Structures are given as C-alpha cells and as structure tokens.
C-alpha cells in the first residue's frame, strides 16, 4: 500500500540509523494494511504520520560519583511516545547497548501492547546506557539516585509511570522510588514494580513470565493441545526467563535451557524444580552468572537455538532469532515461538517461520502480562487498597485470555491464526480510534 511505503521511506530517510525502530514500524504498519484500506480516515487524518513521531523525547546527562570517588557520565532517555489511551506507561532499561533507537522502538511497541491490555495506558519507554555488570550495590544506588534527579521532572501517577525492564528490577526501582518520593514530597504510584512492602503489587515480579505461559496455554488450547510433556527452550536468565521457566515446570512441560549473553545452560532431561530454585538464588540473590552453575551442561559462547524443542521461548532481548536461527528451529521441527522478550525475532525470521507453518506468538501480546499487572498496581495505589496474590493472578489470567482472543479476532486468516497480525491489528485499532476522536492533535 502506497501510504505505508511512503512513511517507511520517510522515517528511514529522516532517521537512517534507527534500524530497530524501522523494523518495529514496518512490522506493525504492513500488518494493518487490511484495516487501513477499509478506513479512509486513517489516511485523511494522517494517523500513520502522527503515530511514528513520539509525543516527546527527553534526553539527559546522568553524572554520578562511583565508590572510588570518580565522576562518571551516562546518557539517560525517556521517550513519551503516545498517550492517546492513557498516561505514558513502560519500562526503564539500563544496558550499555541502548540508544535513542532502542527507546523509540520499545516505546512504539509499548503503545500497541498497552492497547491490547484494555487498560488505560499509553506508551513510553526509557533508560540509560549504564552497565550494571560487576558494579557494587553502592554504585547501583548512586546511579539510580542520579538518574531520578532528572527523571522525576517528567513523571507522575497520571502523566508517565515507568517500571523495570532489562537491568532494572526491584532493587533499582526501590532506589529510584526513594529518590522520587524525596524530591516530589509525594508517595504515589509514579513507578510500578515496587516492592509490596511499599505499594508494589503482589505477582508483578512474576507477571511477565507467568503471563507469557498463560498466553501460550490459550494458543495451545485453541489448537487442541496442552503443555504437558512439551519440550521448551528458553533464552535469557533474567526476570522474564526465570518466571516463564517456573510456570512451565509447574505445568509439567520440559524446560531444556536458559541462557545469558555469555552462553547457555542445557538440561538434557529437563530442569527440575530444585535446580530452578538454585538458579533463582544464583541470579536474584547472588547476582551470579550461569557459568557458575555446576549442574546442567554449560555451553560457553553458544545460544540455545540449536537444541531440539517443540516450543522456543526467547526471553532475553531484541533480534535474538534471525534467519539462521529460524532455519535451525524449522529443521528441528519447532512448532511455536513464544516471544517473552520485545521483538526477539527479526522480520525476516518471522516471514520464514510463518511460511513453514510455525506459529509466532508476538511479544506485544505474550509479554503484556507485566505491564498489565503494572496497570493493576496503579489501580491499587490509586485506591489505597492492596490486592491478594490470588486476586492479581486471576486477573492476569483473564487479561491474557482476552488478549489471546483479541489476537485471534484480529487475524485475517481464520484457518491458521496469524497471531502477529492479529495483535498488530487489534492494538492499532484501539490507538487509531482514540487519535481520530481527538481531531488533529
Ligand atoms: P533482565 O535484565 O532481568 O534479564 C535479561 C536477560 O537477558 C539476562 O539473562 C541477560 O544476560 C540477557 N540479555 C540481555 N541483553 C542481552 C543481549 N544483548 N544478548 C544476549 N543476552 C542478553 O531483563 P528482563 O527479564 O526483565 O527482560 C527480558 C526481555 O523481556 C526484554 O526484551 C524486555 O524488554 C522484555 N520484557 C520485560 C518485562 C518485565 O516486566 N521485566 C515486561 C515485558 C517485556 P546478561 O546478564 O548476560 O546480560
Ligand atoms: O516491556 C514492558 O512491557 C515492560 N518492560 C514492562 C512495562 C511496565 O510498565 O510494567
């Protein structure tokens, strides 16, 4: 469709280095062509042109003193992408590889993900090029405090509500919330992912991984299958990967691997509950590396995608599965790709996988459980009423089922559900309708 191609060319001319952002826009806009073709107002009101420009981009210097007394300088960002359906909402990522491109792609994706949750949340994303690996707790605290010294000017419970993402977990949110509270003089829900001891929601920590498996269960059920005995390869060993593993083991699936940026850990007969508990301790408490774990087969420098499995669950980062990995998965007869991470499969890989009948369950639907429970944390903060873990988990299950059903409805092909297209159409529709209602803004 001409309008879509014109915009894709326009953003690649204007922002030639923003490859991840282009990829995210291309995937959404090409999928929603059937919807745009039936809605003249999308073109008439320049909805696509407006959707690719963030509402605003905030970039700032984070200078801070490390334990040795040296002053270090990092770059921080918050991209407030689109608040058509609610206050900006989305995580903060601390990783040395990030750039504005990363946050534009993540903020764009977040806008449509949040729309799928049916909760009132717009899209935003932010973070810093800070490398927390090998840092002392004191350094992490100083950095988080310095980061919030600037960020606090741009957030608030009804305006922009950040949470965690890669490199930002409960510890970092605690340091940042402490500083936010001090600077603003307010105790409110301006951040989610807080500890339940100071306003956080139970199950938020687990929500992304658990939600991913609830989504997968719905998709399997739609196809007349279930999880029992299915072999699963997981990448990543962080918040999302570990909780996805926990839920899979609980559902009697076989978890064959975890990985980090240095290598993968292979469990030929499936990881046991006890082994997973030890890995939680190693990663969450000791903050160690997978290479330090003595059980399983540690494969230095190797990704997990060559391990034969029925279900692949990428839970580390973007573009983990490209053409080559996709071909290996196809050769090994993998049937499902469950994107716990944001955009872990490249566009080309998705094409190849779809052509071979592999179902790709897209990140913006699969991992939406995290932001959904963040939404529920906002509700609990706003009403001053904490919910029980059971209540949050029930609500999470309901939301994931609803997102699954929205994806099924959105798929143009009803014989073989295209979950990627279904998610894109359902999310896009909701954001576009709100934008059209506001007129030219
Ligand atoms: P964590 O920081 O807890 O864990 C990240 C894991 O991924 C680590 O094992 C890390 O390995 C690995 N990893 C990170 N970057 C790379 C890389 N460039 N190459 C290889 N491995 C890498 O992050 P989360 O588990 O929270 O996030 C994982 C994914 O899930 C991300 O895509 C995130 O955007 C997405 N997500 C997270 C949500 C949440 O609630 N936390 C919600 C929705 C999506 P190492 O330690 O070696 O760096
Ligand atoms: O990518 C994501 O959805 C997140 N990192 C979680 C965002 C949130 O606000 O909980």
PDB file of N, CA and C and ligand atoms in Angstrom, residues 91 93-97 105-106 110 113 125 131-133 163-169 204-209 235-242 258-263 283 288-290 303 314-318 320 339-344 363 366-371 374, ligand 1:
ATOM      1  N   UNK A  91       8.611   0.484  30.627  1.00  0.00           N
ATOM      2  CA  UNK A  91       9.761   0.243  31.496  1.00  0.00           C
ATOM      3  C   UNK A  91      10.958   1.142  31.259  1.00  0.00           C
ATOM      4  N   UNK A  93      15.152   0.687  30.828  1.00  0.00           N
ATOM      5  CA  UNK A  93      16.193  -0.304  30.552  1.00  0.00           C
ATOM      6  C   UNK A  93      17.569   0.307  30.806  1.00  0.00           C
ATOM      7  N   UNK A  94      18.368  -0.383  31.623  1.00  0.00           N
ATOM      8  CA  UNK A  94      19.759   0.025  31.816  1.00  0.00           C
ATOM      9  C   UNK A  94      20.647  -1.015  31.131  1.00  0.00           C
ATOM     10  N   UNK A  95      21.273  -0.632  30.038  1.00  0.00           N
ATOM     11  CA  UNK A  95      22.156  -1.558  29.327  1.00  0.00           C
ATOM     12  C   UNK A  95      23.110  -0.732  28.472  1.00  0.00           C
ATOM     13  N   UNK A  96      24.383  -1.134  28.393  1.00  0.00           N
ATOM     14  CA  UNK A  96      25.345  -0.293  27.657  1.00  0.00           C
ATOM     15  C   UNK A  96      25.037  -0.146  26.169  1.00  0.00           C
ATOM     16  N   UNK A  97      24.224  -1.059  25.618  1.00  0.00           N
ATOM     17  CA  UNK A  97      23.987  -1.026  24.166  1.00  0.00           C
ATOM     18  C   UNK A  97      22.897  -0.040  23.742  1.00  0.00           C
ATOM     19  N   UNK A 105      11.978   2.309  19.405  1.00  0.00           N
ATOM     20  CA  UNK A 105      11.346   1.029  19.026  1.00  0.00           C
ATOM     21  C   UNK A 105      10.515   0.474  20.189  1.00  0.00           C
ATOM     22  N   UNK A 106      11.081   0.542  21.378  1.00  0.00           N
ATOM     23  CA  UNK A 106      10.362  -0.028  22.524  1.00  0.00           C
ATOM     24  C   UNK A 106       9.112   0.795  22.862  1.00  0.00           C
ATOM     25  N   UNK A 110       5.367  -0.520  22.771  1.00  0.00           N
ATOM     26  CA  UNK A 110       4.638  -0.451  24.038  1.00  0.00           C
ATOM     27  C   UNK A 110       3.247   0.180  23.844  1.00  0.00           C
ATOM     28  N   UNK A 113       1.084  -2.601  22.583  1.00  0.00           N
ATOM     29  CA  UNK A 113       0.974  -3.629  23.625  1.00  0.00           C
ATOM     30  C   UNK A 113      -0.016  -3.176  24.697  1.00  0.00           C
ATOM     31  N   UNK A 125       8.879   4.630  27.043  1.00  0.00           N
ATOM     32  CA  UNK A 125       9.998   3.757  27.415  1.00  0.00           C
ATOM     33  C   UNK A 125      11.207   4.634  27.684  1.00  0.00           C
ATOM     34  N   UNK A 131      26.032   0.336  32.493  1.00  0.00           N
ATOM     35  CA  UNK A 131      26.315  -1.097  32.558  1.00  0.00           C
ATOM     36  C   UNK A 131      26.436  -1.505  34.023  1.00  0.00           C
ATOM     37  N   UNK A 132      25.447  -2.258  34.498  1.00  0.00           N
ATOM     38  CA  UNK A 132      25.453  -2.602  35.925  1.00  0.00           C
ATOM     39  C   UNK A 132      26.299  -3.835  36.239  1.00  0.00           C
ATOM     40  N   UNK A 133      26.786  -4.518  35.183  1.00  0.00           N
ATOM     41  CA  UNK A 133      27.534  -5.767  35.431  1.00  0.00           C
ATOM     42  C   UNK A 133      28.807  -5.495  36.233  1.00  0.00           C
ATOM     43  N   UNK A 163       8.537   1.687  34.861  1.00  0.00           N
ATOM     44  CA  UNK A 163       8.681   0.436  35.634  1.00  0.00           C
ATOM     45  C   UNK A 163      10.041  -0.154  35.246  1.00  0.00           C
ATOM     46  N   UNK A 164      10.238  -1.458  35.449  1.00  0.00           N
ATOM     47  CA  UNK A 164      11.512  -2.087  35.116  1.00  0.00           C
ATOM     48  C   UNK A 164      11.559  -2.643  33.706  1.00  0.00           C
ATOM     49  N   UNK A 165      12.740  -3.042  33.309  1.00  0.00           N
ATOM     50  CA  UNK A 165      12.991  -3.750  32.045  1.00  0.00           C
ATOM     51  C   UNK A 165      14.403  -4.336  32.202  1.00  0.00           C
ATOM     52  N   UNK A 166      15.127  -4.575  31.124  1.00  0.00           N
ATOM     53  CA  UNK A 166      16.469  -5.173  31.258  1.00  0.00           C
ATOM     54  C   UNK A 166      17.328  -4.299  32.181  1.00  0.00           C
ATOM     55  N   UNK A 167      17.956  -4.935  33.155  1.00  0.00           N
ATOM     56  CA  UNK A 167      18.869  -4.227  34.064  1.00  0.00           C
ATOM     57  C   UNK A 167      18.174  -3.418  35.140  1.00  0.00           C
ATOM     58  N   UNK A 168      16.854  -3.420  35.146  1.00  0.00           N
ATOM     59  CA  UNK A 168      16.110  -2.681  36.174  1.00  0.00           C
ATOM     60  C   UNK A 168      15.087  -3.628  36.796  1.00  0.00           C
ATOM     61  N   UNK A 169      15.348  -4.006  38.049  1.00  0.00           N
ATOM     62  CA  UNK A 169      14.444  -4.887  38.788  1.00  0.00           C
ATOM     63  C   UNK A 169      14.031  -4.202  40.088  1.00  0.00           C
ATOM     64  N   UNK A 204       3.603  -8.842  40.534  1.00  0.00           N
ATOM     65  CA  UNK A 204       4.190  -8.030  39.446  1.00  0.00           C
ATOM     66  C   UNK A 204       5.509  -8.645  38.972  1.00  0.00           C
ATOM     67  N   UNK A 205       6.310  -9.088  39.950  1.00  0.00           N
ATOM     68  CA  UNK A 205       7.615  -9.659  39.630  1.00  0.00           C
ATOM     69  C   UNK A 205       7.459 -10.886  38.705  1.00  0.00           C
ATOM     70  N   UNK A 206       6.433 -11.670  38.980  1.00  0.00           N
ATOM     71  CA  UNK A 206       6.223 -12.922  38.239  1.00  0.00           C
ATOM     72  C   UNK A 206       5.463 -12.700  36.933  1.00  0.00           C
ATOM     73  N   UNK A 207       4.784 -11.530  36.840  1.00  0.00           N
ATOM     74  CA  UNK A 207       3.693 -11.378  35.859  1.00  0.00           C
ATOM     75  C   UNK A 207       4.085 -11.567  34.395  1.00  0.00           C
ATOM     76  N   UNK A 208       5.276 -11.095  34.005  1.00  0.00           N
ATOM     77  CA  UNK A 208       5.601 -11.182  32.572  1.00  0.00           C
ATOM     78  C   UNK A 208       5.812 -12.640  32.171  1.00  0.00           C
ATOM     79  N   UNK A 209       6.597 -13.355  32.966  1.00  0.00           N
ATOM     80  CA  UNK A 209       6.864 -14.766  32.660  1.00  0.00           C
ATOM     81  C   UNK A 209       5.606 -15.620  32.789  1.00  0.00           C
ATOM     82  N   UNK A 235      15.548 -18.718  26.233  1.00  0.00           N
ATOM     83  CA  UNK A 235      16.767 -17.896  26.275  1.00  0.00           C
ATOM     84  C   UNK A 235      16.597 -16.846  27.351  1.00  0.00           C
ATOM     85  N   UNK A 236      17.739 -16.347  27.866  1.00  0.00           N
ATOM     86  CA  UNK A 236      17.693 -15.373  28.958  1.00  0.00           C
ATOM     87  C   UNK A 236      17.724 -16.090  30.292  1.00  0.00           C
ATOM     88  N   UNK A 237      18.114 -15.365  31.326  1.00  0.00           N
ATOM     89  CA  UNK A 237      18.129 -15.915  32.679  1.00  0.00           C
ATOM     90  C   UNK A 237      17.757 -14.804  33.650  1.00  0.00           C
ATOM     91  N   UNK A 238      16.935 -13.877  33.163  1.00  0.00           N
ATOM     92  CA  UNK A 238      16.520 -12.757  33.993  1.00  0.00           C
ATOM     93  C   UNK A 238      15.103 -12.934  34.501  1.00  0.00           C
ATOM     94  N   UNK A 239      14.473 -11.833  34.813  1.00  0.00           N
ATOM     95  CA  UNK A 239      13.136 -11.863  35.399  1.00  0.00           C
ATOM     96  C   UNK A 239      12.144 -12.661  34.543  1.00  0.00           C
ATOM     97  N   UNK A 240      12.106 -12.364  33.253  1.00  0.00           N
ATOM     98  CA  UNK A 240      11.089 -12.986  32.396  1.00  0.00           C
ATOM     99  C   UNK A 240      11.397 -14.468  32.198  1.00  0.00           C
ATOM    100  N   UNK A 241      12.655 -14.785  31.884  1.00  0.00           N
ATOM    101  CA  UNK A 241      13.039 -16.170  31.607  1.00  0.00           C
ATOM    102  C   UNK A 241      12.790 -17.072  32.815  1.00  0.00           C
ATOM    103  N   UNK A 242      13.197 -16.636  34.000  1.00  0.00           N
ATOM    104  CA  UNK A 242      13.085 -17.498  35.187  1.00  0.00           C
ATOM    105  C   UNK A 242      11.626 -17.756  35.557  1.00  0.00           C
ATOM    106  N   UNK A 258      18.348 -22.340  29.677  1.00  0.00           N
ATOM    107  CA  UNK A 258      18.326 -20.899  29.945  1.00  0.00           C
ATOM    108  C   UNK A 258      19.596 -20.380  29.273  1.00  0.00           C
ATOM    109  N   UNK A 259      19.734 -19.059  29.168  1.00  0.00           N
ATOM    110  CA  UNK A 259      20.987 -18.547  28.587  1.00  0.00           C
ATOM    111  C   UNK A 259      21.258 -17.149  29.122  1.00  0.00           C
ATOM    112  N   UNK A 260      22.501 -16.683  28.960  1.00  0.00           N
ATOM    113  CA  UNK A 260      22.772 -15.257  29.166  1.00  0.00           C
ATOM    114  C   UNK A 260      23.683 -14.800  28.031  1.00  0.00           C
ATOM    115  N   UNK A 261      24.216 -13.595  28.130  1.00  0.00           N
ATOM    116  CA  UNK A 261      24.957 -13.083  26.974  1.00  0.00           C
ATOM    117  C   UNK A 261      26.291 -13.806  26.765  1.00  0.00           C
ATOM    118  N   UNK A 262      26.661 -14.677  27.684  1.00  0.00           N
ATOM    119  CA  UNK A 262      27.945 -15.384  27.549  1.00  0.00           C
ATOM    120  C   UNK A 262      27.806 -16.857  27.163  1.00  0.00           C
ATOM    121  N   UNK A 263      26.618 -17.420  27.320  1.00  0.00           N
ATOM    122  CA  UNK A 263      26.482 -18.836  26.993  1.00  0.00           C
ATOM    123  C   UNK A 263      25.118 -19.385  27.390  1.00  0.00           C
ATOM    124  N   UNK A 283      20.834 -16.128  40.475  1.00  0.00           N
ATOM    125  CA  UNK A 283      20.623 -14.919  39.683  1.00  0.00           C
ATOM    126  C   UNK A 283      20.072 -13.763  40.511  1.00  0.00           C
ATOM    127  N   UNK A 288      24.846 -13.836  40.255  1.00  0.00           N
ATOM    128  CA  UNK A 288      25.942 -14.540  39.576  1.00  0.00           C
ATOM    129  C   UNK A 288      25.654 -14.774  38.100  1.00  0.00           C
ATOM    130  N   UNK A 289      26.544 -15.539  37.461  1.00  0.00           N
ATOM    131  CA  UNK A 289      26.433 -15.854  36.035  1.00  0.00           C
ATOM    132  C   UNK A 289      26.052 -17.330  35.868  1.00  0.00           C
ATOM    133  N   UNK A 290      25.435 -17.678  34.743  1.00  0.00           N
ATOM    134  CA  UNK A 290      25.067 -19.087  34.512  1.00  0.00           C
ATOM    135  C   UNK A 290      26.302 -19.984  34.505  1.00  0.00           C
ATOM    136  N   UNK A 303      24.401 -19.894  21.858  1.00  0.00           N
ATOM    137  CA  UNK A 303      22.972 -19.620  22.069  1.00  0.00           C
ATOM    138  C   UNK A 303      22.235 -20.955  22.185  1.00  0.00           C
ATOM    139  N   UNK A 314      12.013 -17.120  23.470  1.00  0.00           N
ATOM    140  CA  UNK A 314      13.077 -16.119  23.606  1.00  0.00           C
ATOM    141  C   UNK A 314      12.716 -15.062  24.651  1.00  0.00           C
ATOM    142  N   UNK A 315      13.529 -14.967  25.703  1.00  0.00           N
ATOM    143  CA  UNK A 315      13.216 -14.051  26.820  1.00  0.00           C
ATOM    144  C   UNK A 315      14.418 -13.182  27.173  1.00  0.00           C
ATOM    145  N   UNK A 316      15.321 -12.914  26.218  1.00  0.00           N
ATOM    146  CA  UNK A 316      16.489 -12.092  26.546  1.00  0.00           C
ATOM    147  C   UNK A 316      16.352 -10.695  25.962  1.00  0.00           C
ATOM    148  N   UNK A 317      16.438 -10.581  24.618  1.00  0.00           N
ATOM    149  CA  UNK A 317      16.494  -9.232  24.049  1.00  0.00           C
ATOM    150  C   UNK A 317      16.021  -9.237  22.598  1.00  0.00           C
ATOM    151  N   UNK A 318      16.108  -8.061  21.925  1.00  0.00           N
ATOM    152  CA  UNK A 318      15.606  -7.967  20.549  1.00  0.00           C
ATOM    153  C   UNK A 318      16.538  -8.667  19.555  1.00  0.00           C
ATOM    154  N   UNK A 320      17.099 -11.741  18.672  1.00  0.00           N
ATOM    155  CA  UNK A 320      17.862 -12.942  19.044  1.00  0.00           C
ATOM    156  C   UNK A 320      17.711 -14.024  17.991  1.00  0.00           C
ATOM    157  N   UNK A 339       7.287 -15.194  22.216  1.00  0.00           N
ATOM    158  CA  UNK A 339       8.187 -14.061  22.438  1.00  0.00           C
ATOM    159  C   UNK A 339       7.992 -13.431  23.818  1.00  0.00           C
ATOM    160  N   UNK A 340       8.788 -13.898  24.780  1.00  0.00           N
ATOM    161  CA  UNK A 340       8.767 -13.264  26.104  1.00  0.00           C
ATOM    162  C   UNK A 340       9.441 -11.907  26.051  1.00  0.00           C
ATOM    163  N   UNK A 341      10.471 -11.782  25.215  1.00  0.00           N
ATOM    164  CA  UNK A 341      11.188 -10.503  25.072  1.00  0.00           C
ATOM    165  C   UNK A 341      10.449  -9.605  24.087  1.00  0.00           C
ATOM    166  N   UNK A 342      10.903  -8.366  23.971  1.00  0.00           N
ATOM    167  CA  UNK A 342      10.344  -7.443  22.987  1.00  0.00           C
ATOM    168  C   UNK A 342      11.089  -7.592  21.668  1.00  0.00           C
ATOM    169  N   UNK A 343      10.365  -7.924  20.614  1.00  0.00           N
ATOM    170  CA  UNK A 343      10.892  -8.080  19.246  1.00  0.00           C
ATOM    171  C   UNK A 343      12.130  -8.987  19.167  1.00  0.00           C
ATOM    172  N   UNK A 344      12.083 -10.183  19.773  1.00  0.00           N
ATOM    173  CA  UNK A 344      13.259 -11.066  19.722  1.00  0.00           C
ATOM    174  C   UNK A 344      13.452 -11.732  18.363  1.00  0.00           C
ATOM    175  N   UNK A 363       5.648 -10.679  20.960  1.00  0.00           N
ATOM    176  CA  UNK A 363       5.963 -10.076  22.254  1.00  0.00           C
ATOM    177  C   UNK A 363       4.900  -9.113  22.741  1.00  0.00           C
ATOM    178  N   UNK A 366       2.296 -11.552  24.068  1.00  0.00           N
ATOM    179  CA  UNK A 366       2.793 -12.559  25.015  1.00  0.00           C
ATOM    180  C   UNK A 366       3.323 -11.944  26.314  1.00  0.00           C
ATOM    181  N   UNK A 367       4.104 -10.847  26.195  1.00  0.00           N
ATOM    182  CA  UNK A 367       4.725 -10.310  27.418  1.00  0.00           C
ATOM    183  C   UNK A 367       3.932  -9.171  28.040  1.00  0.00           C
ATOM    184  N   UNK A 368       2.683  -9.006  27.583  1.00  0.00           N
ATOM    185  CA  UNK A 368       1.867  -7.895  28.091  1.00  0.00           C
ATOM    186  C   UNK A 368       1.396  -8.114  29.529  1.00  0.00           C
ATOM    187  N   UNK A 369       1.639  -9.303  30.085  1.00  0.00           N
ATOM    188  CA  UNK A 369       1.231  -9.561  31.468  1.00  0.00           C
ATOM    189  C   UNK A 369       1.956  -8.659  32.457  1.00  0.00           C
ATOM    190  N   UNK A 370       3.211  -8.316  32.140  1.00  0.00           N
ATOM    191  CA  UNK A 370       3.995  -7.453  33.036  1.00  0.00           C
ATOM    192  C   UNK A 370       3.375  -6.076  33.157  1.00  0.00           C
ATOM    193  N   UNK A 371       3.140  -5.456  32.018  1.00  0.00           N
ATOM    194  CA  UNK A 371       2.565  -4.108  32.071  1.00  0.00           C
ATOM    195  C   UNK A 371       1.111  -4.157  32.565  1.00  0.00           C
ATOM    196  N   UNK A 374       1.339  -4.076  36.145  1.00  0.00           N
ATOM    197  CA  UNK A 374       1.712  -2.698  36.483  1.00  0.00           C
ATOM    198  C   UNK A 374       0.446  -1.824  36.501  1.00  0.00           C
TER     199      UNK A 374
HETATM  200  P1  LIG B   1      16.701  -8.957  32.917  1.00  0.00           P
HETATM  201  O1  LIG B   1      17.662  -7.838  32.979  1.00  0.00           O
HETATM  202  O2  LIG B   1      16.105  -9.472  34.170  1.00  0.00           O
HETATM  203  O3  LIG B   1      17.347 -10.194  32.148  1.00  0.00           O
HETATM  204  C1  LIG B   1      17.819 -10.058  30.857  1.00  0.00           C
HETATM  205  C2  LIG B   1      18.415 -11.384  30.412  1.00  0.00           C
HETATM  206  O4  LIG B   1      18.652 -11.325  29.017  1.00  0.00           O
HETATM  207  C3  LIG B   1      19.751 -11.699  31.064  1.00  0.00           C
HETATM  208  O5  LIG B   1      19.917 -13.072  31.181  1.00  0.00           O
HETATM  209  C4  LIG B   1      20.753 -11.117  30.069  1.00  0.00           C
HETATM  210  O6  LIG B   1      22.034 -11.734  30.089  1.00  0.00           O
HETATM  211  C5  LIG B   1      20.072 -11.420  28.747  1.00  0.00           C
HETATM  212  N1  LIG B   1      20.437 -10.379  27.774  1.00  0.00           N
HETATM  213  C6  LIG B   1      20.181  -9.053  27.854  1.00  0.00           C
HETATM  214  N2  LIG B   1      20.690  -8.416  26.800  1.00  0.00           N
HETATM  215  C7  LIG B   1      21.284  -9.355  26.056  1.00  0.00           C
HETATM  216  C8  LIG B   1      21.990  -9.326  24.831  1.00  0.00           C
HETATM  217  N3  LIG B   1      22.188  -8.175  24.177  1.00  0.00           N
HETATM  218  N4  LIG B   1      22.443 -10.501  24.333  1.00  0.00           N
HETATM  219  C9  LIG B   1      22.239 -11.678  24.990  1.00  0.00           C
HETATM  220  N5  LIG B   1      21.588 -11.762  26.165  1.00  0.00           N
HETATM  221  C10 LIG B   1      21.122 -10.618  26.672  1.00  0.00           C
HETATM  222  O7  LIG B   1      15.564  -8.458  31.905  1.00  0.00           O
HETATM  223  P2  LIG B   1      14.057  -8.970  31.774  1.00  0.00           P
HETATM  224  O8  LIG B   1      13.979 -10.427  32.006  1.00  0.00           O
HETATM  225  O9  LIG B   1      13.210  -8.065  32.569  1.00  0.00           O
HETATM  226  O10 LIG B   1      13.754  -8.634  30.244  1.00  0.00           O
HETATM  227  C11 LIG B   1      13.986  -9.576  29.191  1.00  0.00           C
HETATM  228  C12 LIG B   1      13.168  -9.191  27.964  1.00  0.00           C
HETATM  229  O11 LIG B   1      11.781  -9.134  28.312  1.00  0.00           O
HETATM  230  C13 LIG B   1      13.483  -7.813  27.365  1.00  0.00           C
HETATM  231  O12 LIG B   1      13.275  -7.869  25.971  1.00  0.00           O
HETATM  232  C14 LIG B   1      12.415  -6.908  27.989  1.00  0.00           C
HETATM  233  O13 LIG B   1      12.164  -5.767  27.213  1.00  0.00           O
HETATM  234  C15 LIG B   1      11.230  -7.857  27.977  1.00  0.00           C
HETATM  235  N6  LIG B   1      10.142  -7.548  28.896  1.00  0.00           N
HETATM  236  C16 LIG B   1      10.365  -7.422  30.252  1.00  0.00           C
HETATM  237  C17 LIG B   1       9.306  -7.152  31.087  1.00  0.00           C
HETATM  238  C18 LIG B   1       9.468  -7.097  32.571  1.00  0.00           C
HETATM  239  O14 LIG B   1       8.445  -6.973  33.250  1.00  0.00           O
HETATM  240  N7  LIG B   1      10.656  -7.190  33.123  1.00  0.00           N
HETATM  241  C19 LIG B   1       7.947  -6.921  30.552  1.00  0.00           C
HETATM  242  C20 LIG B   1       7.827  -7.153  29.149  1.00  0.00           C
HETATM  243  C21 LIG B   1       8.898  -7.434  28.366  1.00  0.00           C
HETATM  244  P3  LIG B   1      23.280 -10.965  30.745  1.00  0.00           P
HETATM  245  O15 LIG B   1      23.035 -10.993  32.213  1.00  0.00           O
HETATM  246  O16 LIG B   1      24.449 -11.740  30.313  1.00  0.00           O
HETATM  247  O17 LIG B   1      23.249  -9.565  30.180  1.00  0.00           O
END
